[in-house]
CSV table of C-alpha atoms in Angstrom, one decimal:
chain,number,residue,atom,x,y,z
A,1,UNK,CA,-33.9,237.2,190.4
A,2,UNK,CA,-30.4,239.5,189.6
A,3,UNK,CA,-30.7,243.1,188.7
A,4,UNK,CA,-29.7,242.2,185.4
A,5,UNK,CA,-30.6,238.6,183.9
A,6,UNK,CA,-29.8,237.6,180.0
A,7,UNK,CA,-32.0,234.9,178.6
A,8,UNK,CA,-29.5,233.3,175.9
A,9,UNK,CA,-29.1,230.3,173.6
A,10,UNK,CA,-24.7,228.6,173.7
A,11,UNK,CA,-24.3,229.2,170.4
A,12,UNK,CA,-26.4,232.0,169.5
A,13,UNK,CA,-23.6,234.7,167.9
A,14,UNK,CA,-25.9,237.4,168.7
A,15,UNK,CA,-26.7,236.4,172.5
A,16,UNK,CA,-22.8,236.5,172.2
A,17,UNK,CA,-22.6,239.8,171.4
A,18,UNK,CA,-24.4,241.0,174.8
A,19,UNK,CA,-22.1,238.8,177.3
A,20,UNK,CA,-19.3,240.6,175.0
A,21,UNK,CA,-20.6,243.8,175.6
A,22,UNK,CA,-21.2,242.8,179.4
A,23,UNK,CA,-18.0,241.4,180.1
A,24,UNK,CA,-16.0,244.6,178.6
A,25,UNK,CA,-18.6,247.0,181.0
A,26,UNK,CA,-17.6,244.7,184.2
A,27,UNK,CA,-21.2,244.2,184.9
A,28,UNK,CA,-22.9,241.1,186.8
A,29,UNK,CA,-26.0,239.0,185.6
A,30,UNK,CA,-27.1,236.2,185.6
A,31,UNK,CA,-26.8,234.1,182.2
A,32,UNK,CA,-30.4,231.2,181.7
A,33,UNK,CA,-30.0,229.4,179.1
A,34,UNK,CA,-33.4,228.9,177.1
A,35,UNK,CA,-34.5,225.9,176.0
A,36,UNK,CA,-36.3,227.1,172.6
A,37,UNK,CA,-38.3,224.0,172.1
A,38,UNK,CA,-40.1,224.8,174.9
A,39,UNK,CA,-40.1,228.3,175.6
A,40,UNK,CA,-40.0,229.9,179.4
A,41,UNK,CA,-42.5,231.7,180.8
A,42,UNK,CA,-40.2,234.7,180.9
A,43,UNK,CA,-39.2,235.2,177.6
A,44,UNK,CA,-42.5,234.7,176.8
A,45,UNK,CA,-43.1,237.5,178.9
A,46,UNK,CA,-40.7,239.2,178.1
A,47,UNK,CA,-40.2,239.4,174.4
A,48,UNK,CA,-43.8,238.7,173.3
A,49,UNK,CA,-43.5,240.0,170.2
A,50,UNK,CA,-40.4,238.4,168.4
A,51,UNK,CA,-39.9,235.2,171.2
A,52,UNK,CA,-36.3,235.1,170.5
A,53,UNK,CA,-33.4,235.8,172.6
A,54,UNK,CA,-31.5,237.3,173.7
A,55,UNK,CA,-33.3,239.4,176.1
A,56,UNK,CA,-31.6,241.7,179.0
A,57,UNK,CA,-34.3,241.8,182.1
A,58,UNK,CA,-32.7,244.7,183.7
A,59,UNK,CA,-34.1,245.8,186.7
A,60,UNK,CA,-37.2,243.2,185.5
A,61,UNK,CA,-37.3,245.7,181.5
A,62,UNK,CA,-36.6,243.8,179.1
A,63,UNK,CA,-35.0,244.6,176.3
A,64,UNK,CA,-35.0,242.8,173.1
A,65,UNK,CA,-33.1,242.6,170.4
A,66,UNK,CA,-28.9,242.1,170.4
A,67,UNK,CA,-27.9,245.4,169.0
A,68,UNK,CA,-30.4,247.8,170.9
A,69,UNK,CA,-29.3,245.2,173.9
A,70,UNK,CA,-25.9,246.5,173.2
A,71,UNK,CA,-26.7,250.2,172.6
A,72,UNK,CA,-28.3,249.9,175.5
A,73,UNK,CA,-25.7,248.0,177.7
A,74,UNK,CA,-23.2,251.6,176.5
A,75,UNK,CA,-25.9,253.9,177.2
A,76,UNK,CA,-26.8,252.7,181.2
A,77,UNK,CA,-23.2,251.7,182.1
A,78,UNK,CA,-21.4,255.0,181.0
A,79,UNK,CA,-18.0,253.3,181.5
A,80,UNK,CA,-15.1,252.7,179.5
A,81,UNK,CA,-14.7,251.3,177.3
A,82,UNK,CA,-17.5,253.3,175.3
A,83,UNK,CA,-18.7,251.3,172.4
A,84,UNK,CA,-20.1,253.9,170.5
A,85,UNK,CA,-18.1,257.1,170.0
A,86,UNK,CA,-18.3,260.1,170.6
A,87,UNK,CA,-18.6,262.1,167.6
A,88,UNK,CA,-22.1,261.8,166.1
A,89,UNK,CA,-20.5,260.8,162.2
A,90,UNK,CA,-18.3,258.2,164.1
A,91,UNK,CA,-21.4,256.6,165.5
A,92,UNK,CA,-23.4,256.3,162.1
A,93,UNK,CA,-20.7,254.8,160.3
A,94,UNK,CA,-20.5,251.9,163.5
A,95,UNK,CA,-24.2,251.9,163.1
A,96,UNK,CA,-24.5,251.9,159.4
A,97,UNK,CA,-21.6,248.7,159.4
A,98,UNK,CA,-22.7,246.4,162.8
A,99,UNK,CA,-26.2,246.7,160.2
A,100,UNK,CA,-24.5,245.3,157.4
A,101,UNK,CA,-22.8,242.3,159.3
A,102,UNK,CA,-26.7,242.0,160.4
A,103,UNK,CA,-28.4,241.9,156.7
A,104,UNK,CA,-24.6,239.9,155.1
A,105,UNK,CA,-22.0,238.0,157.0
A,106,UNK,CA,-25.6,236.3,158.9
A,107,UNK,CA,-27.4,235.9,155.5
A,108,UNK,CA,-24.2,234.3,153.6
A,109,UNK,CA,-23.4,232.4,156.4
A,110,UNK,CA,-26.9,230.4,156.7
A,111,UNK,CA,-26.9,230.2,153.1
A,112,UNK,CA,-23.4,228.3,153.4
A,113,UNK,CA,-23.9,225.5,155.5
A,114,UNK,CA,-27.7,225.4,154.1
A,115,UNK,CA,-26.9,225.3,149.8
A,116,UNK,CA,-25.7,222.7,147.5
A,117,UNK,CA,-24.6,223.2,144.2
A,118,UNK,CA,-24.7,227.1,141.9
A,119,UNK,CA,-26.5,228.1,145.4
A,120,UNK,CA,-23.2,227.3,148.1
A,121,UNK,CA,-21.0,228.8,144.9
A,122,UNK,CA,-22.8,232.7,145.0
A,123,UNK,CA,-23.0,231.5,148.2
A,124,UNK,CA,-19.3,231.8,149.0
A,125,UNK,CA,-18.8,234.8,146.3
A,126,UNK,CA,-20.8,236.9,148.7
A,127,UNK,CA,-19.5,236.1,152.1
A,128,UNK,CA,-16.1,236.6,150.2
A,129,UNK,CA,-17.7,240.3,149.1
A,130,UNK,CA,-18.9,240.7,152.2
A,131,UNK,CA,-15.8,240.6,154.4
A,132,UNK,CA,-13.7,242.2,151.8
A,133,UNK,CA,-16.2,245.3,152.9
A,134,UNK,CA,-15.3,245.2,156.2
A,135,UNK,CA,-11.7,244.8,155.8
A,136,UNK,CA,-11.1,247.8,153.7
A,137,UNK,CA,-13.5,249.2,156.5
A,138,UNK,CA,-11.0,247.9,159.5
A,139,UNK,CA,-8.4,249.6,157.3
A,140,UNK,CA,-5.3,249.6,158.8
A,141,UNK,CA,-6.3,249.7,162.8
A,142,UNK,CA,-6.1,247.6,165.5
A,143,UNK,CA,-10.1,247.3,165.6
A,144,UNK,CA,-13.1,249.0,164.7
A,145,UNK,CA,-13.4,250.9,167.3
A,146,UNK,CA,-9.6,252.4,166.8
A,147,UNK,CA,-7.5,251.3,170.2
A,148,UNK,CA,-10.3,249.4,171.4
A,149,UNK,CA,-13.0,247.0,171.2
A,150,UNK,CA,-16.1,249.5,170.1
A,151,UNK,CA,-20.2,248.7,168.7
A,152,UNK,CA,-19.4,247.1,165.3
A,153,UNK,CA,-15.7,244.7,167.4
A,154,UNK,CA,-19.0,243.9,169.3
A,155,UNK,CA,-20.6,243.0,166.8
A,156,UNK,CA,-18.8,241.3,164.5
A,157,UNK,CA,-16.5,239.6,166.6
A,158,UNK,CA,-19.3,236.0,168.0
A,159,UNK,CA,-19.0,235.7,163.7
A,160,UNK,CA,-15.4,235.0,164.1
A,161,UNK,CA,-16.4,231.5,165.6
A,162,UNK,CA,-18.2,230.7,162.9
A,163,UNK,CA,-15.3,231.8,160.3
A,164,UNK,CA,-14.3,227.8,160.0
A,165,UNK,CA,-17.3,226.6,159.4
A,166,UNK,CA,-17.8,229.3,156.5
A,167,UNK,CA,-14.5,228.0,155.1
A,168,UNK,CA,-15.5,224.1,155.1
A,169,UNK,CA,-18.3,225.0,153.7
A,170,UNK,CA,-17.1,227.3,151.7
A,171,UNK,CA,-13.5,225.8,150.4
A,172,UNK,CA,-11.9,229.4,151.2
A,173,UNK,CA,-9.1,230.5,153.2
A,174,UNK,CA,-10.5,234.1,154.6
A,175,UNK,CA,-7.3,234.9,155.6
A,176,UNK,CA,-6.1,234.1,152.3
A,177,UNK,CA,-9.0,236.5,151.0
A,178,UNK,CA,-8.7,239.4,154.1
A,179,UNK,CA,-5.6,239.3,156.1
A,180,UNK,CA,-6.6,242.2,158.0
A,181,UNK,CA,-9.5,241.0,159.6
A,182,UNK,CA,-8.8,237.3,160.2
A,183,UNK,CA,-5.7,239.2,162.1
A,184,UNK,CA,-8.3,241.4,163.3
A,185,UNK,CA,-10.4,238.0,164.4
A,186,UNK,CA,-7.2,236.6,166.4
A,187,UNK,CA,-7.0,239.6,168.8
A,188,UNK,CA,-9.8,239.7,169.3
A,189,UNK,CA,-10.7,236.6,170.6
A,190,UNK,CA,-7.2,236.9,173.0
A,191,UNK,CA,-9.0,239.5,174.3
A,192,UNK,CA,-10.8,238.3,178.1
A,193,UNK,CA,-14.7,240.4,177.1
A,194,UNK,CA,-14.4,238.2,174.1
A,195,UNK,CA,-12.9,234.9,174.9
A,196,UNK,CA,-14.7,234.1,177.7
A,197,UNK,CA,-18.2,234.7,175.6
A,198,UNK,CA,-17.5,232.9,172.3
A,199,UNK,CA,-17.8,229.4,171.1
A,200,UNK,CA,-14.8,226.7,169.6
A,201,UNK,CA,-15.2,227.0,166.2
A,202,UNK,CA,-15.2,223.7,166.2
A,203,UNK,CA,-18.5,223.4,168.3
A,204,UNK,CA,-19.7,225.8,166.2
A,205,UNK,CA,-18.9,223.4,163.1
A,206,UNK,CA,-20.5,220.7,164.3
A,207,UNK,CA,-23.4,222.1,165.5
A,208,UNK,CA,-23.5,223.5,162.1
A,209,UNK,CA,-23.4,220.0,160.5
A,210,UNK,CA,-26.6,218.7,162.3
A,211,UNK,CA,-28.3,221.9,160.8
A,212,UNK,CA,-27.6,221.2,157.8
A,213,UNK,CA,-28.7,217.4,158.6
A,214,UNK,CA,-31.6,218.5,159.3
A,215,UNK,CA,-32.6,222.3,157.4
A,216,UNK,CA,-30.0,221.9,154.6
A,217,UNK,CA,-30.8,221.7,151.2
A,218,UNK,CA,-31.2,218.5,149.7
B,1,UNK,CA,-18.4,244.0,189.2
B,2,UNK,CA,-20.2,247.4,189.5
B,3,UNK,CA,-20.9,248.5,192.7
B,4,UNK,CA,-23.6,251.3,192.4
B,5,UNK,CA,-27.1,250.6,192.9
B,6,UNK,CA,-28.0,251.5,189.2
B,7,UNK,CA,-32.1,250.9,190.6
B,8,UNK,CA,-32.6,255.0,190.9
B,9,UNK,CA,-34.3,257.0,188.0
B,10,UNK,CA,-32.6,259.6,188.7
B,11,UNK,CA,-29.1,258.5,189.5
B,12,UNK,CA,-30.1,257.3,185.8
B,13,UNK,CA,-30.8,259.8,184.2
B,14,UNK,CA,-27.7,261.9,185.3
B,15,UNK,CA,-25.9,259.5,184.4
B,16,UNK,CA,-27.7,259.0,181.0
B,17,UNK,CA,-27.7,262.9,179.8
B,18,UNK,CA,-24.0,262.4,181.2
B,19,UNK,CA,-23.4,260.0,178.8
B,20,UNK,CA,-25.0,261.0,175.8
B,21,UNK,CA,-22.9,264.3,175.9
B,22,UNK,CA,-22.0,264.4,173.2
B,23,UNK,CA,-19.0,267.2,172.0
B,24,UNK,CA,-21.2,269.5,170.4
B,25,UNK,CA,-20.8,269.9,166.1
B,26,UNK,CA,-20.2,273.4,165.5
B,27,UNK,CA,-23.2,274.6,163.0
B,28,UNK,CA,-22.3,277.7,162.9
B,29,UNK,CA,-19.6,277.6,160.8
B,30,UNK,CA,-20.2,276.7,156.9
B,31,UNK,CA,-22.0,273.2,156.3
B,32,UNK,CA,-23.6,271.4,153.8
B,33,UNK,CA,-26.0,269.0,153.5
B,34,UNK,CA,-27.8,266.6,151.1
B,35,UNK,CA,-30.1,264.4,151.3
B,36,UNK,CA,-30.2,262.2,148.1
B,37,UNK,CA,-33.9,260.8,147.3
B,38,UNK,CA,-36.7,259.3,145.6
B,39,UNK,CA,-39.9,260.9,144.7
B,40,UNK,CA,-41.7,257.1,145.9
B,41,UNK,CA,-39.3,256.1,148.5
B,42,UNK,CA,-41.1,256.7,151.9
B,43,UNK,CA,-38.0,256.2,153.6
B,44,UNK,CA,-36.4,259.1,152.1
B,45,UNK,CA,-39.4,260.9,153.9
B,46,UNK,CA,-38.9,259.4,157.2
B,47,UNK,CA,-35.4,261.4,156.9
B,48,UNK,CA,-37.3,264.7,155.1
B,49,UNK,CA,-39.4,264.2,158.6
B,50,UNK,CA,-36.6,264.5,160.6
B,51,UNK,CA,-34.6,267.3,159.1
B,52,UNK,CA,-37.8,268.7,159.2
B,53,UNK,CA,-38.0,268.4,163.1
B,54,UNK,CA,-34.6,269.5,163.8
B,55,UNK,CA,-34.6,272.8,161.8
B,56,UNK,CA,-32.1,271.9,159.4
B,57,UNK,CA,-31.9,273.6,155.9
B,58,UNK,CA,-30.5,271.3,152.9
B,59,UNK,CA,-30.5,270.6,149.3
B,60,UNK,CA,-32.4,268.2,148.2
B,61,UNK,CA,-31.4,266.1,145.4
B,62,UNK,CA,-33.7,263.5,142.9
B,63,UNK,CA,-32.3,260.5,142.2
B,64,UNK,CA,-33.3,258.5,139.4
B,65,UNK,CA,-32.5,255.1,140.5
B,66,UNK,CA,-33.3,253.1,137.0
B,67,UNK,CA,-30.0,255.4,136.2
B,68,UNK,CA,-27.8,255.7,138.6
B,69,UNK,CA,-25.9,258.9,139.6
B,70,UNK,CA,-22.5,258.6,140.2
B,71,UNK,CA,-23.3,260.3,143.1
B,72,UNK,CA,-25.2,258.5,144.4
B,73,UNK,CA,-22.7,255.6,144.0
B,74,UNK,CA,-19.9,257.4,144.9
B,75,UNK,CA,-21.7,257.5,148.5
B,76,UNK,CA,-23.3,254.5,148.4
B,77,UNK,CA,-21.3,252.1,147.2
B,78,UNK,CA,-22.2,249.2,149.8
B,79,UNK,CA,-25.6,249.6,149.4
B,80,UNK,CA,-26.6,251.7,146.0
B,81,UNK,CA,-30.1,252.5,147.6
B,82,UNK,CA,-31.5,256.6,148.6
B,83,UNK,CA,-31.5,257.9,151.2
B,84,UNK,CA,-28.1,259.6,151.7
B,85,UNK,CA,-28.1,262.4,153.5
B,86,UNK,CA,-23.9,263.5,152.2
B,87,UNK,CA,-23.1,266.4,155.2
B,88,UNK,CA,-20.5,268.3,154.9
B,89,UNK,CA,-18.6,265.9,151.8
B,90,UNK,CA,-19.3,262.6,154.1
B,91,UNK,CA,-21.9,260.5,153.5
B,92,UNK,CA,-24.4,258.2,155.8
B,93,UNK,CA,-26.4,255.7,154.7
B,94,UNK,CA,-29.3,254.1,156.0
B,95,UNK,CA,-32.5,255.1,157.2
B,96,UNK,CA,-32.7,254.4,160.8
B,97,UNK,CA,-28.5,254.8,160.5
B,98,UNK,CA,-29.4,258.9,159.3
B,99,UNK,CA,-32.1,259.4,161.6
B,100,UNK,CA,-29.9,258.6,164.5
B,101,UNK,CA,-27.2,261.0,163.1
B,102,UNK,CA,-29.9,263.8,162.9
B,103,UNK,CA,-30.5,263.3,166.5
B,104,UNK,CA,-27.0,263.5,167.5
B,105,UNK,CA,-25.1,265.6,164.9
B,106,UNK,CA,-28.6,268.4,165.8
B,107,UNK,CA,-29.1,267.6,169.6
B,108,UNK,CA,-30.0,270.5,171.0
B,109,UNK,CA,-31.6,271.8,167.8
B,110,UNK,CA,-35.3,271.6,167.3
B,111,UNK,CA,-37.9,269.0,169.3
B,112,UNK,CA,-36.2,265.3,170.6
B,113,UNK,CA,-36.8,262.6,168.8
B,114,UNK,CA,-35.2,260.1,170.6
B,115,UNK,CA,-36.8,260.0,174.2
B,116,UNK,CA,-33.9,260.4,176.7
B,117,UNK,CA,-34.1,257.7,179.4
B,118,UNK,CA,-31.6,254.2,177.9
B,119,UNK,CA,-34.5,251.8,178.4
B,120,UNK,CA,-37.8,254.2,176.7
B,121,UNK,CA,-34.7,254.6,174.0
B,122,UNK,CA,-33.5,250.9,173.7
B,123,UNK,CA,-38.0,250.0,173.3
B,124,UNK,CA,-38.4,253.1,170.8
B,125,UNK,CA,-35.6,251.5,169.0
B,126,UNK,CA,-37.2,248.3,168.7
B,127,UNK,CA,-40.7,249.5,167.5
B,128,UNK,CA,-38.7,251.1,164.8
B,129,UNK,CA,-37.5,247.4,163.8
B,130,UNK,CA,-41.1,246.3,163.7
B,131,UNK,CA,-41.7,247.9,160.5
B,132,UNK,CA,-40.3,246.0,158.7
B,133,UNK,CA,-39.4,243.0,160.2
B,134,UNK,CA,-44.1,241.8,161.1
B,135,UNK,CA,-45.8,244.5,160.0
B,136,UNK,CA,-44.8,246.0,156.2
B,137,UNK,CA,-44.3,242.9,154.6
B,138,UNK,CA,-48.0,241.1,155.6
B,139,UNK,CA,-49.7,244.5,154.6
B,140,UNK,CA,-47.5,244.5,150.8
B,141,UNK,CA,-48.3,240.7,150.9
B,142,UNK,CA,-52.0,242.0,151.5
B,143,UNK,CA,-52.0,245.0,148.7
B,144,UNK,CA,-49.7,242.3,146.2
B,145,UNK,CA,-52.8,239.3,146.6
B,146,UNK,CA,-55.2,238.9,144.5
B,147,UNK,CA,-58.7,239.3,145.9
B,148,UNK,CA,-60.0,235.6,146.9
B,149,UNK,CA,-58.6,233.0,150.5
B,150,UNK,CA,-55.1,234.6,150.0
B,151,UNK,CA,-55.6,237.8,150.4
B,152,UNK,CA,-57.9,237.4,153.1
B,153,UNK,CA,-55.4,235.8,154.9
B,154,UNK,CA,-52.8,238.5,154.5
B,155,UNK,CA,-55.2,241.2,155.0
B,156,UNK,CA,-55.6,239.3,158.6
B,157,UNK,CA,-52.0,238.6,159.1
B,158,UNK,CA,-51.7,242.6,158.9
B,159,UNK,CA,-54.7,243.4,161.1
B,160,UNK,CA,-53.1,240.9,163.6
B,161,UNK,CA,-49.6,243.0,163.8
B,162,UNK,CA,-52.0,246.2,163.6
B,163,UNK,CA,-54.2,245.0,167.1
B,164,UNK,CA,-50.5,244.9,168.5
B,165,UNK,CA,-50.0,248.7,167.9
B,166,UNK,CA,-53.8,249.9,168.2
B,167,UNK,CA,-52.8,248.4,172.1
B,168,UNK,CA,-49.2,250.1,172.6
B,169,UNK,CA,-51.1,253.6,171.3
B,170,UNK,CA,-54.5,252.7,173.7
B,171,UNK,CA,-51.9,251.7,176.7
B,172,UNK,CA,-49.9,254.9,176.4
B,173,UNK,CA,-52.9,257.6,176.0
B,174,UNK,CA,-50.6,260.0,173.9
B,175,UNK,CA,-51.1,261.6,171.0
B,176,UNK,CA,-48.5,260.5,169.3
B,177,UNK,CA,-45.9,257.0,170.0
B,178,UNK,CA,-43.5,259.9,170.8
B,179,UNK,CA,-45.6,260.6,173.5
B,180,UNK,CA,-46.2,265.1,172.9
B,181,UNK,CA,-44.8,265.0,169.7
B,182,UNK,CA,-43.6,263.2,166.5
B,183,UNK,CA,-40.6,260.7,167.7
B,184,UNK,CA,-38.2,257.7,166.6
B,185,UNK,CA,-41.5,255.0,166.0
B,186,UNK,CA,-44.0,257.7,164.5
B,187,UNK,CA,-41.2,258.8,162.1
B,188,UNK,CA,-40.8,254.6,161.2
B,189,UNK,CA,-44.4,254.1,161.2
B,190,UNK,CA,-45.6,257.4,159.1
B,191,UNK,CA,-45.4,256.1,156.0
B,192,UNK,CA,-48.6,253.8,156.2
B,193,UNK,CA,-50.7,257.5,157.5
B,194,UNK,CA,-50.2,257.7,153.6
B,195,UNK,CA,-50.2,254.4,152.1
B,196,UNK,CA,-52.4,252.1,153.6
B,197,UNK,CA,-55.2,255.2,152.7
B,198,UNK,CA,-53.9,254.4,149.1
B,199,UNK,CA,-54.3,250.6,149.3
B,200,UNK,CA,-57.5,251.2,150.6
B,201,UNK,CA,-58.7,253.0,148.0
B,202,UNK,CA,-56.5,250.8,145.1
B,203,UNK,CA,-58.2,247.5,146.5
B,204,UNK,CA,-61.0,248.9,147.4
B,205,UNK,CA,-61.6,247.4,150.7
B,206,UNK,CA,-60.9,249.4,153.5
B,207,UNK,CA,-58.0,247.9,156.7
B,208,UNK,CA,-57.6,250.3,159.0
B,209,UNK,CA,-61.7,251.7,159.7
B,210,UNK,CA,-61.8,253.5,162.9
B,211,UNK,CA,-64.0,251.5,164.3
B,212,UNK,CA,-61.7,248.2,165.0
B,213,UNK,CA,-58.7,250.6,165.6
B,214,UNK,CA,-60.1,253.9,167.2
B,215,UNK,CA,-56.9,254.8,168.6
B,216,UNK,CA,-54.7,254.1,165.1
B,217,UNK,CA,-57.2,255.6,162.4
B,218,UNK,CA,-56.8,259.1,165.0
B,219,UNK,CA,-52.9,258.8,164.9
B,220,UNK,CA,-52.7,258.6,161.3
B,221,UNK,CA,-54.6,261.6,160.8
B,222,UNK,CA,-52.8,263.7,163.1
B,223,UNK,CA,-49.6,262.5,161.9
B,224,UNK,CA,-50.5,263.4,158.8
B,225,UNK,CA,-51.3,267.3,159.6
B,226,UNK,CA,-48.3,267.0,162.5
B,227,UNK,CA,-45.9,270.5,161.8
B,228,UNK,CA,-42.7,268.2,160.5
B,229,UNK,CA,-44.6,266.1,158.5
B,230,UNK,CA,-47.8,268.4,156.8
B,231,UNK,CA,-45.3,269.7,153.7
B,232,UNK,CA,-43.9,267.1,153.2
B,233,UNK,CA,-45.6,264.4,152.1
B,234,UNK,CA,-45.9,263.1,148.2
B,235,UNK,CA,-47.4,264.5,145.5
B,236,UNK,CA,-50.4,261.2,145.9
B,237,UNK,CA,-52.1,261.9,142.6
B,238,UNK,CA,-48.4,260.3,140.9
B,239,UNK,CA,-48.2,257.6,144.0
B,240,UNK,CA,-51.7,256.1,143.4
B,241,UNK,CA,-50.7,255.8,139.4
B,242,UNK,CA,-47.8,254.0,139.7
B,243,UNK,CA,-49.2,251.6,143.3
B,244,UNK,CA,-52.1,251.1,141.0
B,245,UNK,CA,-49.6,249.9,138.3
B,246,UNK,CA,-48.3,248.0,140.4
B,247,UNK,CA,-51.5,246.1,141.5
B,248,UNK,CA,-52.7,245.5,138.3
B,249,UNK,CA,-49.0,243.5,136.9
B,250,UNK,CA,-48.9,241.5,140.8
B,251,UNK,CA,-52.6,240.3,140.3
B,252,UNK,CA,-52.3,239.3,136.3
B,253,UNK,CA,-49.5,237.8,137.3
B,254,UNK,CA,-51.1,235.6,140.4
B,255,UNK,CA,-53.4,234.3,138.2
């Protein structure tokens, strides 16, 4: 087994966070696509508590939970770019907003493809509000990390592949409500470390439609 | 592509130390630390214990959550919750984020909250999430379900997750999850040390007995007596009243 292995699923935004961080740091790793309907021995052994991807294996030792993996990558490979800044307060802000992405963006996003009617309208309002808060946090900066990709950029970037899906499901345009964030998304997606990790937005939309058929509200 | 071998533990420790060599915050200057909290919130106590480990002096502000102060709304506009740590006027919200801030900002002061090794840090942070993801919801379900089959099932589900912790603590062979002293995982589990006995008394049923959970049972007593914790516990009589009322409400409304 290679020294660094990533157990992942092609479309998972959580797995993509890890891929971006590894690429940004220039770390060579073996990518292993997982079949979640038939979980591998290695996955079950490496993440017995949740049995979920992504899992990073470094020298055989597993690290689970995407944001923890990104922090681990930042600490274990202390080379540029430094994903979490040095200043304690700036670190706290980055962590707070990454937690916000997990709590709000992923939840609203799920409700956008899953729900109908009034619930869908609420999900749309909530998503616009959440993206607005992130837009305010970005301010006039090129990246959340300042001049270069940081922890929050890595946390949010994979969800930009889902922007088209959110827009289609909710019937709104992100660029209209959050022009700064839309510009950030283009800027981020232009970076090599990010581009190589993300799924094509059209493929994501196709995938979301199959999820909707299988699990969506009737 | 990396050429160096990262497999040497000593090399990794040195690099980790270098990377985690954060700029020392100047604590000589006039510094004002405030904690916005609420007397019954376990998340607030978690932060108090962390501040205690580091020996930080702070002003505690009790918030009325039914009538939130303008200060709270200004400092945590996103979630509007406690705890919020305000450092020289700058707010930090979310208890887990606050604790990492406390560790970073008072590095070198008091005790260590997180281990040095990056993999051990990742493991500690993982177990922190175990509490809200797997453990607390099941214990809460047991507490809020009227007696019967459904409550028995909730109890079993809680026991299953507690056994995971029992195994981890036993295998670790230390006084605390963090080793010789209270660490991040202990802080995250800590409220259960006073909440579980309280729930047991209210329901009239045991969940964590010395027989079934020898390591966890001993840890609970040790945690409540630990120096950063023992003087920072909620008023138990008031807490019991509050939770007794809650249980009555849930039992009545589940029929």
